[in-house]
Each structure stands twice: as C-alpha cells, then as structure tokens.
Amino acid sequence: MERQVFHRALGLSLVGGLSTAIGALFVVLNPTPNLKMLGLLQGFAAGLMLSISFLDLAHNAINSIGFLKGNLWFFAGVLFFGFIVKFIPEPAFSPQADPSEKKQADDGGTGKDMMRKHRRQVLFSGIITAVGISLHNFPEGMAVFLGSVKGLHVGLNLAFAIALHNIPEGVAVALPIYFATRSKWQAFYMAAGSGLAEPVGVIAVAYLFPSSLNPDILEGLLGSVGGVMAFLTLHEMLPLAFDYCGQKRAVKAVFLGMACMSASLYFLEISLPKEISL
C-alpha cells in the first residue's frame, strides 16, 4: 500500500510540476503571451486553491481533530509558508526595458553595451525566478504526497489545482530567459526543469512520513497544507490575476474555480471506489 501511495503521488506531482512546460510553450509559440488569459487562468486556479484549502482540507481537519487543533494546524501552515516566502524572490512576468536604454541602443557601442548589460540582468532575474519557483514547487510536492496518503480524492484535486497554477509560473521563468538569450529551447528547458522540484518534494516527504501515519497527525498535516495553499493563493495568485485581467474578471474567475472544485469534490466522492475515496 505504501508503494502504491508513493507511485500515485509521484505520478500526480509529475503532472503538476511539468505543467510549467505548458507555460513555457506560451512563450515558445508566442513571445508576448496574452496576459489577460493568464490572469483569468490564475484567478480560476486561485478559486480551486481556496476551495480546497477552506472547504476540504481545513474543514476536514476541524471536523476530525476539533476546532482548536484544526485551526492551530492550519495557521501553522500559514506561518510556515509565510516564513519560506521571505527567502523566495518574487517572479516577474514581463521584463520592462528602460526607455533611456532604447535611446542609447541607437548611439553605437555605448547603447549596445547597455543592452547587453540589460540582457544579463534579465537573464539573472529569470534564473532567480526559476530557483524561486522550484522552491515553491517543493512544498507543493509534499502537499500532493500527503493528499495522496489521505486518498486519491484529495491527491487528484490538489494536483489539478497546482497544475493550473504552475502554467503561469512557467511563463514567469521562460519569458525573461527567452528575452535574454533569444533561445526558445533554453527558455523551455529552464521552465520545465523548475517544475521537477515537485516530484523531488514527494520523494523527500515519502521518507519522512510513512503512509501508515496516525490519522490525527495526518489530518493536522493536511490542515497545514490548507494553510500553505491559502497563503499562496492570497499572497501571489490573486494579486497577479488582478493585475493581468482586472479585479472584476479575476473575481468571477475565482468563484468559477471554486464552483468547479466543489463540483469535483462531490462527483469524485460519489464515483470513486470506497477503498480509495474519502
């Protein structure tokens, strides 16, 4: 059973992690991706995350181990990821060139030197973004594993929400890399590689937490995962959605995502075999 859970979690994390490659394809096929569409996608994924966090993970933890313990585990997850975020660079989706540099670009050697310097800076920012997103994906892989321990129901929903969330992250990595190197393949490989931290997170946590974990501890850990997902959503996903597609559209996308996840929770519960459902 432990091996089955591990293989299930590893497969789901690979799907979620490699979704960054889909984001990279936006850049490979079109160097100036439609940011409004990305904003709507980010808002939709935020709705999925919020629904999982509050209506599934935190809700189940409170029902299973009590209101106080459930909330303590939830906010422990919030504090944990809030601490981690301090050391993770903020991703930048579209590098903005300074207008003064554009003028200098026409002035001969000095302008070319400035453009080369600017490209190096953007390349460095792309690499830092890739490192930051890899650090993000590591705890997401841990979350998928813990969800898979609880059941296929939880693991599937977490992996689906994370996969949608990772598409804009792939753009965040690929766009500056492409801008700096003019190589679509380098941009693609860097973005796809940043998603591989997610299955690494599964492998790491598989050795820390056996699938025969005490049910109360497992519910508490899943409550903490809910806190991590809620913080990630409110701190990063919603602001980006507001910036790229506007507040009204983003809010509609959020509630659409919540409705879809609620429907998914219901239909998975009634369709999955009892031995692998919640």
PDB file of C-alpha atoms in Angstrom:
ATOM      1  CA  MET A   1       0.000   0.000   0.000  1.00  0.00           C
ATOM      2  CA  GLU A   2       2.853   2.388   0.840  1.00  0.00           C
ATOM      3  CA  ARG A   3       4.448   1.805  -2.557  1.00  0.00           C
ATOM      4  CA  GLN A   4       1.086   2.308  -4.277  1.00  0.00           C
ATOM      5  CA  VAL A   5       0.599   5.638  -2.478  1.00  0.00           C
ATOM      6  CA  PHE A   6       4.135   6.721  -3.372  1.00  0.00           C
ATOM      7  CA  HIS A   7       3.720   5.879  -7.068  1.00  0.00           C
ATOM      8  CA  ARG A   8       0.342   7.628  -7.148  1.00  0.00           C
ATOM      9  CA  ALA A   9       1.759  10.772  -5.537  1.00  0.00           C
ATOM     10  CA  LEU A  10       4.833  10.740  -7.783  1.00  0.00           C
ATOM     11  CA  GLY A  11       2.699  10.472 -10.924  1.00  0.00           C
ATOM     12  CA  LEU A  12       0.367  13.268  -9.826  1.00  0.00           C
ATOM     13  CA  SER A  13       3.278  15.527  -8.865  1.00  0.00           C
ATOM     14  CA  LEU A  14       4.921  14.955 -12.260  1.00  0.00           C
ATOM     15  CA  VAL A  15       1.721  16.079 -13.984  1.00  0.00           C
ATOM     16  CA  GLY A  16       1.513  19.158 -11.766  1.00  0.00           C
ATOM     17  CA  GLY A  17       5.199  20.009 -11.922  1.00  0.00           C
ATOM     18  CA  LEU A  18       5.584  19.607 -15.663  1.00  0.00           C
ATOM     19  CA  SER A  19       2.672  21.987 -16.222  1.00  0.00           C
ATOM     20  CA  THR A  20       5.357  24.670 -16.097  1.00  0.00           C
ATOM     21  CA  ALA A  21       6.335  23.304 -19.514  1.00  0.00           C
ATOM     22  CA  ILE A  22       2.863  24.238 -20.787  1.00  0.00           C
ATOM     23  CA  GLY A  23       3.505  27.789 -19.608  1.00  0.00           C
ATOM     24  CA  ALA A  24       6.837  27.705 -21.423  1.00  0.00           C
ATOM     25  CA  LEU A  25       5.008  26.737 -24.620  1.00  0.00           C
ATOM     26  CA  PHE A  26       3.068  30.013 -24.387  1.00  0.00           C
ATOM     27  CA  VAL A  27       6.428  31.768 -24.716  1.00  0.00           C
ATOM     28  CA  VAL A  28       7.927  29.383 -27.285  1.00  0.00           C
ATOM     29  CA  LEU A  29       4.911  29.701 -29.571  1.00  0.00           C
ATOM     30  CA  ASN A  30       4.236  33.357 -28.821  1.00  0.00           C
ATOM     31  CA  PRO A  31       6.926  35.504 -27.135  1.00  0.00           C
ATOM     32  CA  THR A  32       4.264  38.008 -25.981  1.00  0.00           C
ATOM     33  CA  PRO A  33       1.608  35.803 -24.317  1.00  0.00           C
ATOM     34  CA  ASN A  34      -1.917  37.055 -23.672  1.00  0.00           C
ATOM     35  CA  LEU A  35      -1.632  38.290 -20.095  1.00  0.00           C
ATOM     36  CA  LYS A  36      -5.408  38.676 -19.740  1.00  0.00           C
ATOM     37  CA  MET A  37      -5.840  34.986 -20.447  1.00  0.00           C
ATOM     38  CA  LEU A  38      -3.092  34.161 -17.974  1.00  0.00           C
ATOM     39  CA  GLY A  39      -4.805  36.371 -15.401  1.00  0.00           C
ATOM     40  CA  LEU A  40      -8.098  34.540 -15.874  1.00  0.00           C
ATOM     41  CA  LEU A  41      -6.298  31.208 -15.573  1.00  0.00           C
ATOM     42  CA  GLN A  42      -4.564  32.389 -12.411  1.00  0.00           C
ATOM     43  CA  GLY A  43      -7.898  33.552 -10.965  1.00  0.00           C
ATOM     44  CA  PHE A  44      -9.526  30.228 -11.820  1.00  0.00           C
ATOM     45  CA  ALA A  45      -6.645  28.336 -10.182  1.00  0.00           C
ATOM     46  CA  ALA A  46      -6.948  30.630  -7.137  1.00  0.00           C
ATOM     47  CA  GLY A  47     -10.599  29.614  -6.802  1.00  0.00           C
ATOM     48  CA  LEU A  48      -9.603  25.948  -6.944  1.00  0.00           C
ATOM     49  CA  MET A  49      -6.966  26.503  -4.267  1.00  0.00           C
ATOM     50  CA  LEU A  50      -9.274  28.431  -1.937  1.00  0.00           C
ATOM     51  CA  SER A  51     -11.980  25.801  -2.267  1.00  0.00           C
ATOM     52  CA  ILE A  52      -9.518  23.017  -1.446  1.00  0.00           C
ATOM     53  CA  SER A  53      -7.993  24.983   1.439  1.00  0.00           C
ATOM     54  CA  PHE A  54     -11.150  26.058   3.273  1.00  0.00           C
ATOM     55  CA  LEU A  55     -13.924  23.725   2.114  1.00  0.00           C
ATOM     56  CA  ASP A  56     -11.929  20.492   2.084  1.00  0.00           C
ATOM     57  CA  LEU A  57      -8.590  20.378   3.928  1.00  0.00           C
ATOM     58  CA  ALA A  58      -9.232  22.820   6.798  1.00  0.00           C
ATOM     59  CA  HIS A  59     -12.873  21.728   7.079  1.00  0.00           C
ATOM     60  CA  ASN A  60     -11.945  18.054   7.389  1.00  0.00           C
ATOM     61  CA  ALA A  61      -9.178  18.794   9.891  1.00  0.00           C
ATOM     62  CA  ILE A  62     -11.571  20.752  12.140  1.00  0.00           C
ATOM     63  CA  ASN A  63     -14.199  18.009  11.943  1.00  0.00           C
ATOM     64  CA  SER A  64     -11.664  15.249  12.668  1.00  0.00           C
ATOM     65  CA  ILE A  65      -9.424  16.685  15.409  1.00  0.00           C
ATOM     66  CA  GLY A  66     -11.504  19.553  16.772  1.00  0.00           C
ATOM     67  CA  PHE A  67     -11.879  23.285  16.143  1.00  0.00           C
ATOM     68  CA  LEU A  68      -8.862  24.399  18.201  1.00  0.00           C
ATOM     69  CA  LYS A  69      -6.371  21.796  16.950  1.00  0.00           C
ATOM     70  CA  GLY A  70      -7.602  22.125  13.378  1.00  0.00           C
ATOM     71  CA  ASN A  71      -7.081  25.891  13.425  1.00  0.00           C
ATOM     72  CA  LEU A  72      -3.684  25.585  15.103  1.00  0.00           C
ATOM     73  CA  TRP A  73      -2.500  23.217  12.358  1.00  0.00           C
ATOM     74  CA  PHE A  74      -3.978  25.483   9.663  1.00  0.00           C
ATOM     75  CA  PHE A  75      -2.248  28.631  10.919  1.00  0.00           C
ATOM     76  CA  ALA A  76       0.966  26.695  11.481  1.00  0.00           C
ATOM     77  CA  GLY A  77       0.914  26.074   7.720  1.00  0.00           C
ATOM     78  CA  VAL A  78       0.268  29.778   7.098  1.00  0.00           C
ATOM     79  CA  LEU A  79       3.207  30.806   9.318  1.00  0.00           C
ATOM     80  CA  PHE A  80       5.477  28.161   7.805  1.00  0.00           C
ATOM     81  CA  PHE A  81       4.909  29.263   4.218  1.00  0.00           C
ATOM     82  CA  GLY A  82       4.938  32.941   5.209  1.00  0.00           C
ATOM     83  CA  PHE A  83       8.432  32.363   6.614  1.00  0.00           C
ATOM     84  CA  ILE A  84       9.544  30.464   3.498  1.00  0.00           C
ATOM     85  CA  VAL A  85       8.273  33.246   1.191  1.00  0.00           C
ATOM     86  CA  LYS A  86      10.709  35.711   2.776  1.00  0.00           C
ATOM     87  CA  PHE A  87      13.556  33.820   1.126  1.00  0.00           C
ATOM     88  CA  ILE A  88      11.883  33.299  -2.260  1.00  0.00           C
ATOM     89  CA  PRO A  89      12.344  36.010  -4.921  1.00  0.00           C
ATOM     90  CA  GLU A  90       9.183  37.498  -6.400  1.00  0.00           C
ATOM     91  CA  PRO A  91       8.629  36.336 -10.001  1.00  0.00           C
ATOM     92  CA  ALA A  92       8.421  38.949 -12.748  1.00  0.00           C
ATOM     93  CA  PHE A  93       6.326  38.031 -15.792  1.00  0.00           C
ATOM     94  CA  SER A  94       7.376  40.632 -18.333  1.00  0.00           C
ATOM     95  CA  PRO A  95      10.722  42.421 -18.211  1.00  0.00           C
ATOM     96  CA  GLN A  96      10.302  46.113 -18.936  1.00  0.00           C
ATOM     97  CA  ALA A  97      13.054  47.862 -20.818  1.00  0.00           C
ATOM     98  CA  ASP A  98      14.036  51.331 -19.673  1.00  0.00           C
ATOM     99  CA  PRO A  99      13.170  53.926 -22.362  1.00  0.00           C
ATOM    100  CA  SER A 100      16.551  55.596 -21.845  1.00  0.00           C
ATOM    101  CA  GLU A 101      18.226  52.336 -22.766  1.00  0.00           C
ATOM    102  CA  LYS A 102      16.252  52.198 -26.015  1.00  0.00           C
ATOM    103  CA  LYS A 103      17.617  55.628 -26.925  1.00  0.00           C
ATOM    104  CA  GLN A 104      21.142  54.583 -26.056  1.00  0.00           C
ATOM    105  CA  ALA A 105      20.749  51.494 -28.208  1.00  0.00           C
ATOM    106  CA  ASP A 106      20.856  53.773 -31.234  1.00  0.00           C
ATOM    107  CA  ASP A 107      24.011  55.564 -30.069  1.00  0.00           C
ATOM    108  CA  GLY A 108      26.542  52.962 -31.177  1.00  0.00           C
ATOM    109  CA  GLY A 109      28.781  50.973 -28.865  1.00  0.00           C
ATOM    110  CA  THR A 110      27.567  52.509 -25.616  1.00  0.00           C
ATOM    111  CA  GLY A 111      23.959  51.590 -26.425  1.00  0.00           C
ATOM    112  CA  LYS A 112      24.967  48.030 -27.311  1.00  0.00           C
ATOM    113  CA  ASP A 113      26.870  47.696 -24.056  1.00  0.00           C
ATOM    114  CA  MET A 114      23.821  48.900 -22.137  1.00  0.00           C
ATOM    115  CA  MET A 115      21.562  46.429 -23.945  1.00  0.00           C
ATOM    116  CA  ARG A 116      23.983  43.584 -23.213  1.00  0.00           C
ATOM    117  CA  LYS A 117      24.033  44.608 -19.568  1.00  0.00           C
ATOM    118  CA  HIS A 118      20.250  44.757 -19.524  1.00  0.00           C
ATOM    119  CA  ARG A 119      20.000  41.279 -21.060  1.00  0.00           C
ATOM    120  CA  ARG A 120      22.379  39.908 -18.425  1.00  0.00           C
ATOM    121  CA  GLN A 121      20.247  41.444 -15.700  1.00  0.00           C
ATOM    122  CA  VAL A 122      17.088  39.956 -17.178  1.00  0.00           C
ATOM    123  CA  LEU A 123      18.789  36.562 -17.581  1.00  0.00           C
ATOM    124  CA  PHE A 124      19.824  36.692 -13.928  1.00  0.00           C
ATOM    125  CA  SER A 125      16.256  37.606 -12.901  1.00  0.00           C
ATOM    126  CA  GLY A 126      14.943  34.650 -14.946  1.00  0.00           C
ATOM    127  CA  ILE A 127      17.340  32.244 -13.238  1.00  0.00           C
ATOM    128  CA  ILE A 128      16.418  33.622  -9.802  1.00  0.00           C
ATOM    129  CA  THR A 129      12.747  33.243 -10.703  1.00  0.00           C
ATOM    130  CA  ALA A 130      13.365  29.622 -11.729  1.00  0.00           C
ATOM    131  CA  VAL A 131      15.064  28.958  -8.389  1.00  0.00           C
ATOM    132  CA  GLY A 132      12.223  30.658  -6.512  1.00  0.00           C
ATOM    133  CA  ILE A 133       9.539  28.681  -8.331  1.00  0.00           C
ATOM    134  CA  SER A 134      11.471  25.465  -7.713  1.00  0.00           C
ATOM    135  CA  LEU A 135      11.394  26.296  -4.001  1.00  0.00           C
ATOM    136  CA  HIS A 136       7.642  26.903  -4.328  1.00  0.00           C
ATOM    137  CA  ASN A 137       7.113  23.583  -6.064  1.00  0.00           C
ATOM    138  CA  PHE A 138       8.966  21.582  -3.417  1.00  0.00           C
ATOM    139  CA  PRO A 139       6.320  22.051  -0.666  1.00  0.00           C
ATOM    140  CA  GLU A 140       3.613  21.628  -3.310  1.00  0.00           C
ATOM    141  CA  GLY A 141       5.020  18.145  -3.988  1.00  0.00           C
ATOM    142  CA  MET A 142       4.886  17.469  -0.260  1.00  0.00           C
ATOM    143  CA  ALA A 143       1.239  18.561  -0.265  1.00  0.00           C
ATOM    144  CA  VAL A 144       0.390  16.185  -3.121  1.00  0.00           C
ATOM    145  CA  PHE A 145       2.009  13.280  -1.274  1.00  0.00           C
ATOM    146  CA  LEU A 146       0.123  13.983   1.968  1.00  0.00           C
ATOM    147  CA  GLY A 147      -3.097  14.338  -0.022  1.00  0.00           C
ATOM    148  CA  SER A 148      -2.445  11.012  -1.740  1.00  0.00           C
ATOM    149  CA  VAL A 149      -1.901   9.362   1.634  1.00  0.00           C
ATOM    150  CA  LYS A 150      -5.402  10.521   2.607  1.00  0.00           C
ATOM    151  CA  GLY A 151      -6.871   9.212  -0.640  1.00  0.00           C
ATOM    152  CA  LEU A 152      -6.929   9.588  -4.414  1.00  0.00           C
ATOM    153  CA  HIS A 153      -9.786  12.070  -3.948  1.00  0.00           C
ATOM    154  CA  VAL A 154      -7.557  14.654  -2.222  1.00  0.00           C
ATOM    155  CA  GLY A 155      -4.448  13.942  -4.296  1.00  0.00           C
ATOM    156  CA  LEU A 156      -6.252  14.411  -7.618  1.00  0.00           C
ATOM    157  CA  ASN A 157      -7.787  17.720  -6.631  1.00  0.00           C
ATOM    158  CA  LEU A 158      -4.541  19.115  -5.251  1.00  0.00           C
ATOM    159  CA  ALA A 159      -2.591  18.023  -8.331  1.00  0.00           C
ATOM    160  CA  PHE A 160      -5.195  19.549 -10.689  1.00  0.00           C
ATOM    161  CA  ALA A 161      -5.218  22.909  -8.895  1.00  0.00           C
ATOM    162  CA  ILE A 162      -1.424  23.026  -8.659  1.00  0.00           C
ATOM    163  CA  ALA A 163      -1.069  22.097 -12.345  1.00  0.00           C
ATOM    164  CA  LEU A 164      -3.206  25.079 -13.392  1.00  0.00           C
ATOM    165  CA  HIS A 165      -1.280  27.323 -11.019  1.00  0.00           C
ATOM    166  CA  ASN A 166       2.050  26.171 -12.488  1.00  0.00           C
ATOM    167  CA  ILE A 167       1.216  27.247 -16.054  1.00  0.00           C
ATOM    168  CA  PRO A 168       1.677  30.992 -15.355  1.00  0.00           C
ATOM    169  CA  GLU A 169       4.768  30.107 -13.308  1.00  0.00           C
ATOM    170  CA  GLY A 170       6.240  28.504 -16.434  1.00  0.00           C
ATOM    171  CA  VAL A 171       5.659  31.769 -18.279  1.00  0.00           C
ATOM    172  CA  ALA A 172       7.344  33.671 -15.433  1.00  0.00           C
ATOM    173  CA  VAL A 173      10.506  31.614 -15.949  1.00  0.00           C
ATOM    174  CA  ALA A 174      10.522  31.254 -19.747  1.00  0.00           C
ATOM    175  CA  LEU A 175       9.767  34.864 -20.706  1.00  0.00           C
ATOM    176  CA  PRO A 176      12.870  36.542 -19.190  1.00  0.00           C
ATOM    177  CA  ILE A 177      15.094  33.628 -20.259  1.00  0.00           C
ATOM    178  CA  TYR A 178      13.856  33.984 -23.843  1.00  0.00           C
ATOM    179  CA  PHE A 179      14.213  37.777 -23.737  1.00  0.00           C
ATOM    180  CA  ALA A 180      17.837  37.486 -22.577  1.00  0.00           C
ATOM    181  CA  THR A 181      19.056  34.560 -24.709  1.00  0.00           C
ATOM    182  CA  ARG A 182      16.713  34.636 -27.725  1.00  0.00           C
ATOM    183  CA  SER A 183      16.696  30.850 -27.416  1.00  0.00           C
ATOM    184  CA  LYS A 184      13.249  29.292 -27.210  1.00  0.00           C
ATOM    185  CA  TRP A 185      14.688  25.923 -26.211  1.00  0.00           C
ATOM    186  CA  GLN A 186      16.722  27.327 -23.330  1.00  0.00           C
ATOM    187  CA  ALA A 187      13.614  29.102 -22.093  1.00  0.00           C
ATOM    188  CA  PHE A 188      11.575  25.909 -22.408  1.00  0.00           C
ATOM    189  CA  TYR A 189      14.120  23.670 -20.652  1.00  0.00           C
ATOM    190  CA  MET A 190      14.611  26.117 -17.777  1.00  0.00           C
ATOM    191  CA  ALA A 191      10.867  26.464 -17.202  1.00  0.00           C
ATOM    192  CA  ALA A 192      10.207  22.723 -17.448  1.00  0.00           C
ATOM    193  CA  GLY A 193      13.110  21.986 -15.122  1.00  0.00           C
ATOM    194  CA  SER A 194      11.766  24.305 -12.420  1.00  0.00           C
ATOM    195  CA  GLY A 195       8.679  22.081 -12.148  1.00  0.00           C
ATOM    196  CA  LEU A 196      10.739  18.977 -11.382  1.00  0.00           C
ATOM    197  CA  ALA A 197      11.162  20.169  -7.795  1.00  0.00           C
ATOM    198  CA  GLU A 198       7.605  18.967  -7.192  1.00  0.00           C
ATOM    199  CA  PRO A 199       8.294  15.217  -7.580  1.00  0.00           C
ATOM    200  CA  VAL A 200      11.509  15.783  -5.590  1.00  0.00           C
ATOM    201  CA  GLY A 201       9.276  17.067  -2.782  1.00  0.00           C
ATOM    202  CA  VAL A 202       7.251  13.851  -2.985  1.00  0.00           C
ATOM    203  CA  ILE A 203      10.390  11.711  -2.735  1.00  0.00           C
ATOM    204  CA  ALA A 204      11.670  13.725   0.242  1.00  0.00           C
ATOM    205  CA  VAL A 205       8.455  13.629   2.242  1.00  0.00           C
ATOM    206  CA  ALA A 206       7.910   9.926   1.442  1.00  0.00           C
ATOM    207  CA  TYR A 207      10.946   9.141   3.589  1.00  0.00           C
ATOM    208  CA  LEU A 208       9.799  11.456   6.386  1.00  0.00           C
ATOM    209  CA  PHE A 209       6.137  10.421   6.669  1.00  0.00           C
ATOM    210  CA  PRO A 210       5.001   6.816   6.227  1.00  0.00           C
ATOM    211  CA  SER A 211       1.605   6.204   4.653  1.00  0.00           C
ATOM    212  CA  SER A 212       0.572   4.471   7.916  1.00  0.00           C
ATOM    213  CA  LEU A 213       0.677   7.825   9.698  1.00  0.00           C
ATOM    214  CA  ASN A 214      -1.515   8.366  12.746  1.00  0.00           C
ATOM    215  CA  PRO A 215      -4.915   9.597  11.399  1.00  0.00           C
ATOM    216  CA  ASP A 216      -4.981  12.637  13.715  1.00  0.00           C
ATOM    217  CA  ILE A 217      -1.472  13.698  12.684  1.00  0.00           C
ATOM    218  CA  LEU A 218      -2.348  13.169   9.019  1.00  0.00           C
ATOM    219  CA  GLU A 219      -5.461  15.358   9.369  1.00  0.00           C
ATOM    220  CA  GLY A 220      -3.385  18.013  11.121  1.00  0.00           C
ATOM    221  CA  LEU A 221      -0.742  17.954   8.382  1.00  0.00           C
ATOM    222  CA  LEU A 222      -3.446  18.255   5.734  1.00  0.00           C
ATOM    223  CA  GLY A 223      -4.858  21.224   7.669  1.00  0.00           C
ATOM    224  CA  SER A 224      -1.387  22.769   7.483  1.00  0.00           C
ATOM    225  CA  VAL A 225      -1.339  22.106   3.737  1.00  0.00           C
ATOM    226  CA  GLY A 226      -4.614  24.051   3.608  1.00  0.00           C
ATOM    227  CA  GLY A 227      -2.873  26.957   5.326  1.00  0.00           C
ATOM    228  CA  VAL A 228       0.015  26.808   2.860  1.00  0.00           C
ATOM    229  CA  MET A 229      -2.365  26.785  -0.115  1.00  0.00           C
ATOM    230  CA  ALA A 230      -4.446  29.658   1.297  1.00  0.00           C
ATOM    231  CA  PHE A 231      -1.336  31.799   1.848  1.00  0.00           C
ATOM    232  CA  LEU A 232       0.000  31.011  -1.620  1.00  0.00           C
ATOM    233  CA  THR A 233      -3.347  31.960  -3.166  1.00  0.00           C
ATOM    234  CA  LEU A 234      -3.865  35.246  -1.334  1.00  0.00           C
ATOM    235  CA  HIS A 235      -0.234  36.347  -1.432  1.00  0.00           C
ATOM    236  CA  GLU A 236       0.636  35.563  -5.045  1.00  0.00           C
ATOM    237  CA  MET A 237      -2.129  34.225  -7.246  1.00  0.00           C
ATOM    238  CA  LEU A 238      -4.884  36.780  -6.619  1.00  0.00           C
ATOM    239  CA  PRO A 239      -2.638  39.874  -6.977  1.00  0.00           C
ATOM    240  CA  LEU A 240      -1.346  38.581 -10.319  1.00  0.00           C
ATOM    241  CA  ALA A 241      -4.871  37.813 -11.502  1.00  0.00           C
ATOM    242  CA  PHE A 242      -5.990  41.352 -10.568  1.00  0.00           C
ATOM    243  CA  ASP A 243      -3.009  42.888 -12.375  1.00  0.00           C
ATOM    244  CA  TYR A 244      -3.419  40.944 -15.611  1.00  0.00           C
ATOM    245  CA  CYS A 245      -7.159  40.717 -16.202  1.00  0.00           C
ATOM    246  CA  GLY A 246      -8.705  43.276 -13.835  1.00  0.00           C
ATOM    247  CA  GLN A 247     -10.433  42.874 -10.495  1.00  0.00           C
ATOM    248  CA  LYS A 248     -13.955  42.130 -11.772  1.00  0.00           C
ATOM    249  CA  ARG A 249     -12.894  39.424 -14.232  1.00  0.00           C
ATOM    250  CA  ALA A 250     -10.494  37.907 -11.731  1.00  0.00           C
ATOM    251  CA  VAL A 251     -13.159  37.669  -9.021  1.00  0.00           C
ATOM    252  CA  LYS A 252     -15.553  35.981 -11.468  1.00  0.00           C
ATOM    253  CA  ALA A 253     -12.802  33.520 -12.402  1.00  0.00           C
ATOM    254  CA  VAL A 254     -12.153  32.821  -8.705  1.00  0.00           C
ATOM    255  CA  PHE A 255     -15.779  31.931  -7.999  1.00  0.00           C
ATOM    256  CA  LEU A 256     -15.949  29.858 -11.183  1.00  0.00           C
ATOM    257  CA  GLY A 257     -12.897  27.947  -9.957  1.00  0.00           C
ATOM    258  CA  MET A 258     -14.486  27.443  -6.530  1.00  0.00           C
ATOM    259  CA  ALA A 259     -17.693  26.158  -8.126  1.00  0.00           C
ATOM    260  CA  CYS A 260     -15.789  23.739 -10.362  1.00  0.00           C
ATOM    261  CA  MET A 261     -13.744  22.421  -7.445  1.00  0.00           C
ATOM    262  CA  SER A 262     -16.866  21.984  -5.298  1.00  0.00           C
ATOM    263  CA  ALA A 263     -18.467  20.007  -8.121  1.00  0.00           C
ATOM    264  CA  SER A 264     -15.267  17.989  -8.488  1.00  0.00           C
ATOM    265  CA  LEU A 265     -15.209  17.189  -4.769  1.00  0.00           C
ATOM    266  CA  TYR A 266     -18.790  15.981  -4.951  1.00  0.00           C
ATOM    267  CA  PHE A 267     -18.529  13.889  -8.114  1.00  0.00           C
ATOM    268  CA  LEU A 268     -15.233  12.305  -7.092  1.00  0.00           C
ATOM    269  CA  GLU A 269     -16.732  11.366  -3.736  1.00  0.00           C
ATOM    270  CA  ILE A 270     -19.692   9.568  -5.289  1.00  0.00           C
ATOM    271  CA  SER A 271     -17.773   7.966  -8.172  1.00  0.00           C
ATOM    272  CA  LEU A 272     -14.552   6.668  -6.650  1.00  0.00           C
ATOM    273  CA  PRO A 273     -14.437   3.201  -5.045  1.00  0.00           C
ATOM    274  CA  LYS A 274     -14.848   3.333  -1.282  1.00  0.00           C
ATOM    275  CA  GLU A 275     -11.387   1.964  -0.582  1.00  0.00           C
ATOM    276  CA  ILE A 276      -9.710   4.958  -2.253  1.00  0.00           C
ATOM    277  CA  SER A 277     -12.201   7.734  -1.604  1.00  0.00           C
ATOM    278  CA  LEU A 278     -12.554   9.875   1.494  1.00  0.00           C
TER     279      LEU A 278
END
